[in-house]
Amino acid sequence: HRDLHSFPTRRSSDLEYIDDGYSGRNFERPAVTRLFDDLKAGKIYGIIVKDFSRFGRNHIEVGNYIEKIFPLLNIRFIAVNNHFDSADYVGTTPDMDVAFENLMYDYFSEENSIKIKNDLIKKRMRGDFMATFAPYGYRKSPVNHNQLLVDEEAAQVVRLIFEKYAETGVKAEVARYLNARGILTPQEYARQKGIGKHWKYEREKKFWNSAIVGRILGNPVYIGNTVFHKKEVIETGSRRTRCLPKEEWKVCENTHEAIVSRELYDRANSRQRPERASPTYDSVVYCEGEKRRRGDRDSPIKSLIKCGGCGHHMIRRNRRNASYYCRHYYEIKSEGCCPYNVKEAELMEIVKEAISRQTVMAADLKELLKLHKKMVTEQKRHMEQEKAVFQKKIQRCKEESFSLYEKYKNEELSRNEFQELRLKNQKAQELYQKQLDGLESREGQTALEEPDLVPLLQGKESMTELTKDTVRQLISEILVYDRNRVEIHFKFKDEWENLLETTRIDLLQKKF
């Protein structure tokens, strides 16, 4: 394309934004997000794509960027195969062909999505297992990747779960039985077999609990049926999904070998409590008397409270005086887990006090940074003076070299005297140059920037009420070990500690 060399030269790594495996219908792609961040930072002068579809396949979004946002930011946009250059449309609107081409890309994307979905449904209706990983108790056939085979080692555990639950009717009792015998959880078993699945809770201790047992008991895959279409995407190209009611699930029977009989499956599931709809209630309405009055469903620290022993999220009791408990201790009496029911009000007070302490530290850090900045400025000034001295010495050596040559030429110095003095002068010049290079290598030191956490903490010294935004910005997790031990992990912790250590060392040494 003409005039492409008018773009300022940059490194190739700065110019490439690649989003393989992501739908063009969705603009929430990692590389596109990075591209937009660089645009806002003023790092980009123009964008070149193979065609419009490489940038996006949502004709409304693509048109909005090409016609409004890019011209506003003075960004040149080029689509090579579409013969489009925004520089040709300065002050005017692109032709109808541009909008029509983007509309066609959008249409083809939607059409291809529907065809692929229908094709996958047909394969599942034929009995093909299309999920990436086989469920616990099965493995994928090495010959036909869409066929399930029984993994006898895990299948014995599945049968044991159904039999025990049909006998006791208590999921927690089944979980305690499995833990007591050291049977690996599905996650640990998969790891042992080398299955590289990404698990949501990889750091936490692994125990059997009623939730894992319940998922196995309610899965019809163990009687040879394949169930699918449990979820569907909200829109084409989006990764957001919504769960469908059981009536809309699709079931294909007898697609693989069953692990448990239909009779045992029905007997175990008949003991499960029927599902209840989520209750709708007002926070001021009494529920089972004064002591069970419902409280606020939401909380600033909700979803951050974890058991310090097992690392799993603690369950919130949504009552008038909300509290948290560890499900693993409640169900299976797991050793090391928090054995108490901890009140939310107490945790809120602990969090507020911890944030207040961090605020004091932030003020101290701010003063340290001011001193550090002053020290760096003094170092630079002193370094410039030293550089000037060495530069003068080097220049004097060069002048001395010319002077020695002139004296040798005029026969004021013998050959041996000239070579001896020139060598001595050359060594002095190399020494001064080495010292100058050392100063220039240290010249890149700049004053440390104030971390994002400092402005976030300003004004929170005497905070009276916690907000969800404040807590989410500052805290990553809250570990509860018992009523007397709570650990609060703040975000930017490593950055803050490194900053404190760096400023402290620099201020103590003060080497210029």
Short mmCIF file of C-alpha atoms in Angstrom, two decimals:
data_model
loop_
_atom_site.label_atom_id
_atom_site.label_comp_id
_atom_site.label_asym_id
_atom_site.label_seq_id
_atom_site.Cartn_x
_atom_site.Cartn_y
_atom_site.Cartn_z
CA HIS A 1 0.00 0.00 0.00
CA ARG A 2 1.31 3.46 -0.81
CA ASP A 3 2.94 5.64 1.79
CA LEU A 4 3.23 2.85 4.39
CA HIS A 5 6.73 4.04 5.24
CA SER A 6 5.30 7.27 6.59
CA PHE A 7 4.64 5.44 9.88
CA PRO A 8 7.35 6.12 12.50
CA THR A 9 9.76 3.19 12.88
CA ARG A 10 9.16 0.97 15.92
CA ARG A 11 10.17 -2.49 17.04
CA SER A 12 8.21 -5.32 15.41
CA SER A 13 7.19 -6.70 18.82
CA ASP A 14 5.42 -3.40 19.58
CA LEU A 15 3.44 -3.57 16.34
CA GLU A 16 2.07 -7.11 16.48
CA TYR A 17 -1.22 -7.92 18.21
CA ILE A 18 -2.35 -11.53 17.72
CA ASP A 19 -5.52 -13.13 19.10
CA ASP A 20 -5.50 -16.74 17.91
CA GLY A 21 -8.40 -18.82 19.22
CA TYR A 22 -10.70 -15.87 19.99
CA SER A 23 -13.84 -14.95 18.11
CA GLY A 24 -13.75 -11.72 16.12
CA ARG A 25 -17.31 -11.04 17.28
CA ASN A 26 -15.95 -10.34 20.75
CA PHE A 27 -13.77 -7.26 21.37
CA GLU A 28 -12.82 -8.46 24.87
CA ARG A 29 -9.73 -10.21 23.48
CA PRO A 30 -6.33 -9.97 25.23
CA ALA A 31 -4.37 -8.54 22.31
CA VAL A 32 -7.16 -6.12 21.35
CA THR A 33 -7.33 -4.92 24.95
CA ARG A 34 -3.56 -4.37 24.87
CA LEU A 35 -3.93 -2.54 21.55
CA PHE A 36 -6.56 -0.18 23.00
CA ASP A 37 -4.37 0.47 26.07
CA ASP A 38 -1.47 1.42 23.79
CA LEU A 39 -3.78 3.66 21.79
CA LYS A 40 -4.83 5.52 24.93
CA ALA A 41 -1.18 5.84 25.98
CA GLY A 42 -0.32 7.44 22.64
CA LYS A 43 2.12 4.70 21.62
CA ILE A 44 0.47 3.97 18.26
CA TYR A 45 0.21 6.15 15.14
CA GLY A 46 -1.54 3.69 12.84
CA ILE A 47 -3.01 0.20 12.53
CA ILE A 48 -2.55 -2.20 9.61
CA VAL A 49 -4.67 -5.37 9.24
CA LYS A 50 -5.02 -7.94 6.50
CA ASP A 51 -8.73 -7.14 6.16
CA PHE A 52 -11.58 -5.79 8.29
CA SER A 53 -12.41 -9.25 9.70
CA ARG A 54 -8.93 -9.47 11.32
CA PHE A 55 -9.83 -6.46 13.46
CA GLY A 56 -13.37 -7.60 14.29
CA ARG A 57 -16.52 -9.21 12.93
CA ASN A 58 -19.09 -7.10 14.72
CA HIS A 59 -20.02 -4.58 12.04
CA ILE A 60 -21.43 -2.07 14.54
CA GLU A 61 -18.29 -2.06 16.71
CA VAL A 62 -15.88 -2.07 13.73
CA GLY A 63 -17.77 0.80 12.07
CA ASN A 64 -17.75 2.76 15.31
CA TYR A 65 -13.97 2.48 15.62
CA ILE A 66 -13.22 3.22 11.94
CA GLU A 67 -15.63 6.15 11.56
CA LYS A 68 -15.54 7.77 15.03
CA ILE A 69 -12.91 6.63 17.51
CA PHE A 70 -9.83 6.30 15.25
CA PRO A 71 -10.37 9.67 13.51
CA LEU A 72 -10.86 11.30 16.93
CA LEU A 73 -7.54 9.88 18.16
CA ASN A 74 -5.85 10.72 14.82
CA ILE A 75 -5.08 7.02 14.24
CA ARG A 76 -4.54 5.89 10.66
CA PHE A 77 -6.28 2.58 9.87
CA ILE A 78 -5.35 0.43 6.84
CA ALA A 79 -7.05 -2.81 5.68
CA VAL A 80 -4.81 -4.15 2.91
CA ASN A 81 -7.10 -6.66 1.15
CA ASN A 82 -10.05 -4.26 1.34
CA HIS A 83 -7.96 -1.44 -0.24
CA PHE A 84 -9.00 0.83 2.61
CA ASP A 85 -6.89 3.65 4.03
CA SER A 86 -8.48 6.07 6.47
CA ALA A 87 -6.08 8.77 5.19
CA ASP A 88 -8.22 8.84 2.01
CA TYR A 89 -11.34 9.78 3.99
CA VAL A 90 -10.16 12.66 6.17
CA GLY A 91 -13.18 14.90 6.81
CA THR A 92 -15.54 12.51 4.99
CA THR A 93 -17.43 9.30 5.69
CA PRO A 94 -16.16 5.97 4.23
CA ASP A 95 -18.06 4.56 1.25
CA MET A 96 -21.03 2.22 1.60
CA ASP A 97 -18.75 -0.62 0.43
CA VAL A 98 -16.90 -0.45 3.75
CA ALA A 99 -20.08 -0.82 5.82
CA PHE A 100 -21.36 -3.59 3.50
CA GLU A 101 -18.11 -5.59 3.75
CA ASN A 102 -18.19 -5.38 7.56
CA LEU A 103 -21.84 -6.47 7.54
CA MET A 104 -20.94 -9.50 5.39
CA TYR A 105 -18.13 -10.51 7.77
CA ASP A 106 -20.63 -10.25 10.64
CA TYR A 107 -23.20 -12.35 8.78
CA PHE A 108 -20.71 -15.07 7.82
CA SER A 109 -19.49 -15.27 11.41
CA GLU A 110 -23.05 -15.72 12.71
CA GLU A 111 -23.87 -18.28 10.02
CA ASN A 112 -20.70 -20.31 10.66
CA SER A 113 -21.44 -20.30 14.39
CA ILE A 114 -24.93 -21.75 13.82
CA LYS A 115 -23.58 -24.43 11.45
CA ILE A 116 -20.88 -25.49 13.93
CA LYS A 117 -23.40 -25.66 16.80
CA ASN A 118 -25.80 -27.80 14.75
CA ASP A 119 -22.95 -30.08 13.70
CA LEU A 120 -21.85 -30.56 17.33
CA ILE A 121 -25.44 -31.33 18.39
CA LYS A 122 -25.69 -34.00 15.67
CA LYS A 123 -22.45 -35.60 16.83
CA ARG A 124 -23.64 -35.63 20.45
CA MET A 125 -26.98 -37.12 19.41
CA ARG A 126 -25.03 -39.94 17.76
CA GLY A 127 -23.43 -40.61 21.14
CA ASP A 128 -20.07 -38.89 20.62
CA PHE A 129 -18.58 -37.48 23.81
CA MET A 130 -17.35 -34.01 22.79
CA ALA A 131 -16.00 -32.65 26.08
CA THR A 132 -12.23 -32.14 26.42
CA PHE A 133 -11.83 -34.33 29.52
CA ALA A 134 -13.58 -37.56 30.44
CA PRO A 135 -15.63 -37.54 33.67
CA TYR A 136 -14.24 -39.22 36.78
CA GLY A 137 -14.55 -43.00 36.37
CA TYR A 138 -13.98 -42.92 32.60
CA ARG A 139 -11.15 -42.37 30.16
CA LYS A 140 -11.16 -41.53 26.47
CA SER A 141 -10.57 -44.26 23.95
CA PRO A 142 -7.13 -44.01 22.30
CA VAL A 143 -8.72 -45.11 19.00
CA ASN A 144 -11.86 -42.93 19.04
CA HIS A 145 -11.32 -39.77 21.06
CA ASN A 146 -15.08 -39.21 21.29
CA GLN A 147 -15.75 -42.60 22.91
CA LEU A 148 -15.73 -43.20 26.68
CA LEU A 149 -14.16 -46.30 28.22
CA VAL A 150 -14.46 -47.35 31.86
CA ASP A 151 -11.45 -46.53 34.04
CA GLU A 152 -11.80 -49.46 36.41
CA GLU A 153 -9.67 -47.98 39.21
CA ALA A 154 -11.84 -44.87 39.51
CA ALA A 155 -15.03 -46.75 38.61
CA GLN A 156 -14.70 -48.81 41.82
CA VAL A 157 -14.78 -45.57 43.83
CA VAL A 158 -17.86 -44.38 41.92
CA ARG A 159 -19.70 -47.63 42.70
CA LEU A 160 -18.64 -47.33 46.34
CA ILE A 161 -20.10 -43.79 46.50
CA PHE A 162 -23.47 -44.91 45.11
CA GLU A 163 -23.62 -47.93 47.39
CA LYS A 164 -22.67 -46.00 50.53
CA TYR A 165 -25.12 -43.21 49.82
CA ALA A 166 -27.93 -45.64 49.05
CA GLU A 167 -27.14 -47.19 52.43
CA THR A 168 -26.68 -44.07 54.60
CA GLY A 169 -28.44 -41.26 52.72
CA VAL A 170 -25.89 -38.70 54.02
CA LYS A 171 -23.39 -37.24 51.54
CA ALA A 172 -21.10 -35.93 54.28
CA GLU A 173 -20.96 -39.45 55.76
CA VAL A 174 -19.84 -40.80 52.38
CA ALA A 175 -17.19 -38.05 52.14
CA ARG A 176 -15.88 -38.86 55.63
CA TYR A 177 -15.69 -42.55 54.70
CA LEU A 178 -13.63 -41.79 51.56
CA ASN A 179 -11.29 -39.37 53.36
CA ALA A 180 -10.69 -41.84 56.20
CA ARG A 181 -9.46 -44.40 53.68
CA GLY A 182 -7.19 -41.96 51.85
CA ILE A 183 -8.99 -42.25 48.52
CA LEU A 184 -7.86 -39.55 46.09
CA THR A 185 -10.36 -36.88 45.06
CA PRO A 186 -11.17 -36.61 41.33
CA GLN A 187 -8.76 -33.66 41.01
CA GLU A 188 -5.86 -35.46 42.70
CA TYR A 189 -6.58 -38.64 40.73
CA ALA A 190 -6.48 -36.70 37.43
CA ARG A 191 -3.16 -35.14 38.41
CA GLN A 192 -1.74 -38.52 39.33
CA LYS A 193 -2.73 -39.78 35.86
CA GLY A 194 -1.06 -36.78 34.22
CA ILE A 195 -4.23 -35.13 32.95
CA GLY A 196 -3.28 -31.49 32.37
CA LYS A 197 -6.59 -29.91 33.28
CA HIS A 198 -6.69 -26.41 34.75
CA TRP A 199 -8.40 -26.55 38.13
CA LYS A 200 -10.04 -23.52 39.71
CA TYR A 201 -8.83 -24.35 43.23
CA GLU A 202 -5.32 -25.75 42.75
CA ARG A 203 -3.70 -24.43 45.95
CA GLU A 204 -6.32 -25.64 48.42
CA LYS A 205 -6.15 -28.93 50.29
CA LYS A 206 -8.10 -31.67 48.56
CA PHE A 207 -10.85 -33.45 50.51
CA TRP A 208 -13.97 -35.30 49.56
CA ASN A 209 -17.04 -33.29 50.55
CA SER A 210 -20.79 -33.48 50.03
CA ALA A 211 -20.59 -31.23 46.95
CA ILE A 212 -18.22 -33.61 45.11
CA VAL A 213 -20.26 -36.62 46.19
CA GLY A 214 -23.49 -34.91 45.09
CA ARG A 215 -22.12 -34.12 41.62
CA ILE A 216 -21.21 -37.77 41.10
CA LEU A 217 -24.57 -39.04 42.40
CA GLY A 218 -26.53 -36.72 40.11
CA ASN A 219 -24.55 -37.38 36.92
CA PRO A 220 -26.41 -39.72 34.52
CA VAL A 221 -23.16 -40.43 32.66
CA TYR A 222 -22.63 -43.28 35.13
CA ILE A 223 -25.66 -45.20 33.78
CA GLY A 224 -24.40 -44.91 30.18
CA ASN A 225 -26.23 -41.71 29.16
CA THR A 226 -24.72 -38.58 27.64
CA VAL A 227 -26.31 -35.32 28.76
CA PHE A 228 -25.54 -32.05 26.98
CA HIS A 229 -26.97 -28.62 26.18
CA LYS A 230 -26.91 -27.71 29.88
CA LYS A 231 -25.67 -24.21 29.03
CA GLU A 232 -25.72 -21.92 26.06
CA VAL A 233 -23.78 -18.81 25.14
CA ILE A 234 -25.63 -15.52 25.50
CA GLU A 235 -24.52 -14.26 22.07
CA THR A 236 -22.27 -15.41 19.26
CA GLY A 237 -18.59 -14.84 20.02
CA SER A 238 -19.21 -14.28 23.72
CA ARG A 239 -17.71 -16.50 26.43
CA ARG A 240 -20.56 -15.73 28.80
CA THR A 241 -23.11 -18.51 29.21
CA ARG A 242 -26.40 -19.10 30.99
CA CYS A 243 -27.59 -22.31 32.61
CA LEU A 244 -30.66 -23.97 31.12
CA PRO A 245 -33.44 -25.67 33.10
CA LYS A 246 -33.37 -29.48 33.22
CA GLU A 247 -36.36 -29.68 30.93
CA GLU A 248 -34.27 -28.23 28.10
CA TRP A 249 -31.29 -30.56 28.59
CA LYS A 250 -30.70 -33.08 25.82
CA VAL A 251 -30.11 -36.73 26.75
CA CYS A 252 -28.73 -39.49 24.54
CA GLU A 253 -29.09 -42.91 26.19
CA ASN A 254 -26.78 -45.95 26.11
CA THR A 255 -23.85 -44.18 24.47
CA HIS A 256 -21.18 -45.97 26.52
CA GLU A 257 -20.70 -48.66 29.15
CA ALA A 258 -22.45 -47.91 32.46
CA ILE A 259 -20.58 -48.03 35.77
CA VAL A 260 -23.64 -48.43 38.03
CA SER A 261 -26.98 -50.04 37.32
CA ARG A 262 -30.13 -48.03 36.71
CA GLU A 263 -31.63 -49.55 39.85
CA LEU A 264 -28.73 -48.40 42.08
CA TYR A 265 -28.70 -44.96 40.43
CA ASP A 266 -32.45 -44.49 41.02
CA ARG A 267 -32.18 -45.80 44.59
CA ALA A 268 -29.36 -43.39 45.42
CA ASN A 269 -31.05 -40.41 43.78
CA SER A 270 -34.38 -41.15 45.39
CA ARG A 271 -32.72 -40.43 48.76
CA GLN A 272 -31.61 -36.96 47.67
CA ARG A 273 -33.75 -34.05 48.73
CA PRO A 274 -35.79 -32.47 45.96
CA GLU A 275 -34.39 -29.22 44.60
CA ARG A 276 -35.99 -26.12 46.06
CA ALA A 277 -36.37 -22.82 44.32
CA SER A 278 -34.29 -19.97 45.72
CA PRO A 279 -36.39 -18.19 48.35
CA THR A 280 -37.45 -14.62 47.77
CA TYR A 281 -37.74 -12.64 50.95
CA ASP A 282 -37.37 -9.17 52.35
CA SER A 283 -34.53 -8.50 54.79
CA VAL A 284 -36.98 -7.22 57.41
CA VAL A 285 -39.24 -10.29 57.33
CA TYR A 286 -38.72 -12.77 60.18
CA CYS A 287 -37.68 -16.29 59.25
CA GLU A 288 -38.23 -19.02 61.85
CA GLY A 289 -38.38 -16.50 64.68
CA GLU A 290 -36.28 -13.62 65.92
CA LYS A 291 -32.98 -15.50 65.96
CA ARG A 292 -33.26 -16.56 62.31
CA ARG A 293 -34.07 -13.13 60.93
CA ARG A 294 -32.46 -12.75 57.52
CA GLY A 295 -29.67 -10.24 56.99
CA ASP A 296 -28.24 -8.48 53.98
CA ARG A 297 -27.34 -10.91 51.21
CA ASP A 298 -24.37 -8.83 50.09
CA SER A 299 -21.23 -7.89 52.00
CA PRO A 300 -17.99 -5.99 51.21
CA ILE A 301 -15.86 -8.95 52.32
CA LYS A 302 -18.04 -11.69 50.85
CA SER A 303 -16.11 -14.15 48.59
CA LEU A 304 -12.76 -13.09 50.15
CA ILE A 305 -13.10 -15.13 53.38
CA LYS A 306 -11.14 -18.40 53.23
CA CYS A 307 -10.28 -21.07 55.77
CA GLY A 308 -6.62 -20.76 56.78
CA GLY A 309 -6.35 -24.53 57.15
CA CYS A 310 -7.68 -25.91 53.87
CA GLY A 311 -7.71 -22.70 51.78
CA HIS A 312 -11.30 -23.09 50.57
CA HIS A 313 -13.87 -20.31 50.71
CA MET A 314 -15.86 -20.26 53.93
CA ILE A 315 -19.65 -20.48 53.74
CA ARG A 316 -21.60 -17.37 54.73
CA ARG A 317 -24.64 -17.84 56.96
CA ASN A 318 -26.99 -15.11 55.76
CA ARG A 319 -28.73 -14.26 59.01
CA ARG A 320 -29.30 -11.03 60.91
CA ASN A 321 -25.85 -11.49 62.44
CA ALA A 322 -24.06 -13.02 59.44
CA SER A 323 -21.20 -15.43 60.08
CA TYR A 324 -18.80 -17.73 58.25
CA TYR A 325 -17.89 -21.38 58.75
CA CYS A 326 -15.59 -23.88 57.05
CA ARG A 327 -17.60 -26.46 55.18
CA HIS A 328 -14.83 -29.05 55.38
CA TYR A 329 -14.68 -28.88 59.16
CA TYR A 330 -18.48 -28.84 59.44
CA GLU A 331 -18.87 -31.93 57.22
CA ILE A 332 -15.74 -34.02 57.64
CA LYS A 333 -13.98 -32.48 60.68
CA SER A 334 -10.87 -31.81 58.60
CA GLU A 335 -7.76 -31.36 60.75
CA GLY A 336 -6.34 -27.82 60.71
CA CYS A 337 -9.53 -26.17 59.45
CA CYS A 338 -11.15 -23.30 61.33
CA PRO A 339 -13.47 -25.00 63.86
CA TYR A 340 -15.49 -21.88 64.74
CA ASN A 341 -18.42 -19.96 63.42
CA VAL A 342 -16.84 -16.50 62.93
CA LYS A 343 -19.07 -13.43 62.96
CA GLU A 344 -18.92 -11.15 59.96
CA ALA A 345 -19.11 -8.00 62.11
CA GLU A 346 -15.88 -9.01 63.90
CA LEU A 347 -14.11 -9.66 60.59
CA MET A 348 -15.27 -6.28 59.26
CA GLU A 349 -13.73 -4.52 62.26
CA ILE A 350 -10.45 -6.42 61.78
CA VAL A 351 -10.37 -5.45 58.07
CA LYS A 352 -11.05 -1.77 58.86
CA GLU A 353 -8.25 -1.72 61.45
CA ALA A 354 -5.84 -3.41 59.01
CA ILE A 355 -6.63 -0.88 56.28
CA SER A 356 -6.08 1.97 58.75
CA ARG A 357 -2.65 0.55 59.62
CA GLN A 358 -1.78 0.28 55.95
CA THR A 359 -2.80 3.92 55.55
CA VAL A 360 -0.25 4.95 58.19
CA MET A 361 2.40 2.89 56.39
CA ALA A 362 1.43 4.54 53.10
CA ALA A 363 2.04 7.98 54.63
CA ASP A 364 5.48 6.86 55.85
CA LEU A 365 6.24 5.41 52.43
CA LYS A 366 5.28 8.68 50.79
CA GLU A 367 7.83 10.52 52.95
CA LEU A 368 10.45 7.88 52.13
CA LEU A 369 9.78 8.35 48.43
CA LYS A 370 10.24 12.13 48.77
CA LEU A 371 13.61 11.60 50.45
CA HIS A 372 14.52 9.00 47.83
CA LYS A 373 13.62 11.41 45.02
CA LYS A 374 15.75 14.14 46.60
CA MET A 375 18.63 11.70 46.98
CA VAL A 376 18.41 10.60 43.32
CA THR A 377 18.39 14.26 42.22
CA GLU A 378 21.52 14.94 44.29
CA GLN A 379 23.17 11.84 42.88
CA LYS A 380 22.45 12.97 39.32
CA ARG A 381 23.85 16.44 39.98
CA HIS A 382 26.98 14.98 41.56
CA MET A 383 27.32 12.49 38.70
CA GLU A 384 27.08 15.25 36.09
CA GLN A 385 29.90 17.08 37.84
CA GLU A 386 32.04 13.93 37.86
CA LYS A 387 31.28 13.28 34.19
CA ALA A 388 32.33 16.82 33.29
CA VAL A 389 35.66 16.30 35.13
CA PHE A 390 36.41 13.04 33.31
CA GLN A 391 35.36 14.47 29.95
CA LYS A 392 37.81 17.35 30.47
CA LYS A 393 40.56 14.89 31.40
CA ILE A 394 39.87 12.81 28.28
CA GLN A 395 39.90 15.91 26.12
CA ARG A 396 43.19 16.99 27.73
CA CYS A 397 44.68 13.56 26.92
CA LYS A 398 43.61 13.89 23.29
CA GLU A 399 45.18 17.34 23.07
CA GLU A 400 48.32 15.98 24.72
CA SER A 401 48.50 13.26 22.04
CA PHE A 402 48.49 15.90 19.28
CA SER A 403 51.09 17.92 21.19
CA LEU A 404 53.37 14.91 21.55
CA TYR A 405 53.09 14.15 17.85
CA GLU A 406 53.96 17.75 16.96
CA LYS A 407 57.03 17.63 19.22
CA TYR A 408 58.10 14.32 17.69
CA LYS A 409 57.58 15.73 14.20
CA ASN A 410 59.70 18.78 15.06
CA GLU A 411 62.37 16.45 16.48
CA GLU A 412 61.92 17.82 19.98
CA LEU A 413 61.37 14.23 21.19
CA SER A 414 63.16 11.07 20.24
CA ARG A 415 61.22 8.07 18.91
CA ASN A 416 61.57 6.14 22.18
CA GLU A 417 60.50 9.17 24.25
CA PHE A 418 57.51 9.77 21.97
CA GLN A 419 56.32 6.13 22.17
CA GLU A 420 56.78 6.01 25.96
CA LEU A 421 54.85 9.26 26.55
CA ARG A 422 52.14 8.32 24.02
CA LEU A 423 51.59 4.92 25.71
CA LYS A 424 51.40 6.57 29.11
CA ASN A 425 48.90 9.11 27.80
CA GLN A 426 46.84 6.40 26.10
CA LYS A 427 46.56 4.36 29.32
CA ALA A 428 45.45 7.45 31.24
CA GLN A 429 42.81 8.19 28.58
CA GLU A 430 41.51 4.57 28.72
CA LEU A 431 41.28 4.76 32.52
CA TYR A 432 39.31 8.03 32.39
CA GLN A 433 37.03 6.61 29.68
CA LYS A 434 36.35 3.49 31.75
CA GLN A 435 35.41 5.64 34.73
CA LEU A 436 33.18 7.79 32.51
CA ASP A 437 31.44 4.69 31.09
CA GLY A 438 30.80 3.47 34.63
CA LEU A 439 29.13 6.75 35.51
CA GLU A 440 27.00 6.69 32.35
CA SER A 441 25.87 3.12 33.08
CA ARG A 442 24.51 4.33 36.43
CA GLU A 443 22.97 7.37 34.83
CA GLY A 444 19.75 5.49 34.01
CA GLN A 445 18.68 5.37 37.68
CA THR A 446 15.44 7.28 38.15
CA ALA A 447 13.39 8.12 41.19
CA LEU A 448 10.99 5.35 42.20
CA GLU A 449 7.39 6.04 41.27
CA GLU A 450 4.63 6.14 43.85
CA PRO A 451 2.74 2.79 43.76
CA ASP A 452 -0.96 2.73 42.92
CA LEU A 453 -1.73 1.58 46.45
CA VAL A 454 -0.68 4.91 48.04
CA PRO A 455 -3.43 7.10 46.48
CA LEU A 456 -5.95 4.31 47.09
CA LEU A 457 -5.23 4.43 50.82
CA GLN A 458 -5.31 8.20 51.16
CA GLY A 459 -8.19 9.48 53.28
CA LYS A 460 -8.92 6.09 54.85
CA GLU A 461 -7.20 6.72 58.20
CA SER A 462 -10.50 7.04 60.07
CA MET A 463 -12.75 5.00 57.80
CA THR A 464 -16.12 4.32 59.43
CA GLU A 465 -17.69 2.06 56.82
CA LEU A 466 -16.25 -0.50 54.42
CA THR A 467 -17.33 -0.48 50.78
CA LYS A 468 -17.04 -3.31 48.30
CA ASP A 469 -14.97 -1.20 45.87
CA THR A 470 -12.43 -0.30 48.56
CA VAL A 471 -12.04 -3.88 49.77
CA ARG A 472 -11.74 -5.32 46.23
CA GLN A 473 -9.11 -2.73 45.30
CA LEU A 474 -6.94 -3.38 48.35
CA ILE A 475 -7.40 -6.99 49.48
CA SER A 476 -6.91 -10.28 47.64
CA GLU A 477 -8.00 -12.72 50.38
CA ILE A 478 -8.74 -13.01 54.11
CA LEU A 479 -7.59 -16.23 55.82
CA VAL A 480 -9.33 -17.24 59.04
CA TYR A 481 -7.59 -19.82 61.27
CA ASP A 482 -9.62 -19.29 64.43
CA ARG A 483 -11.20 -16.44 66.40
CA ASN A 484 -7.80 -15.13 67.43
CA ARG A 485 -5.86 -15.45 64.17
CA VAL A 486 -6.83 -13.76 60.91
CA GLU A 487 -4.48 -13.04 58.00
CA ILE A 488 -5.30 -10.29 55.49
CA HIS A 489 -3.39 -10.43 52.19
CA PHE A 490 -3.20 -7.05 50.51
CA LYS A 491 -2.69 -6.56 46.79
CA PHE A 492 0.60 -5.05 45.57
CA LYS A 493 2.26 -6.58 48.65
CA ASP A 494 5.46 -7.64 46.84
CA GLU A 495 5.71 -4.31 45.01
CA TRP A 496 5.26 -2.40 48.26
CA GLU A 497 7.80 -4.46 50.21
CA ASN A 498 10.39 -4.15 47.42
CA LEU A 499 9.79 -0.41 47.31
CA LEU A 500 10.23 -0.05 51.06
CA GLU A 501 13.39 -2.16 51.02
CA THR A 502 14.89 -0.27 48.05
CA THR A 503 14.26 3.18 49.53
CA ARG A 504 15.47 2.08 52.95
CA ILE A 505 18.77 0.69 51.58
CA ASP A 506 19.37 3.71 49.33
CA LEU A 507 18.74 6.18 52.14
CA LEU A 508 20.99 4.27 54.53
CA GLN A 509 23.86 3.96 52.07
CA LYS A 510 23.60 7.40 50.43
CA LYS A 511 26.49 6.71 48.08
CA PHE A 512 27.11 9.45 45.54
#
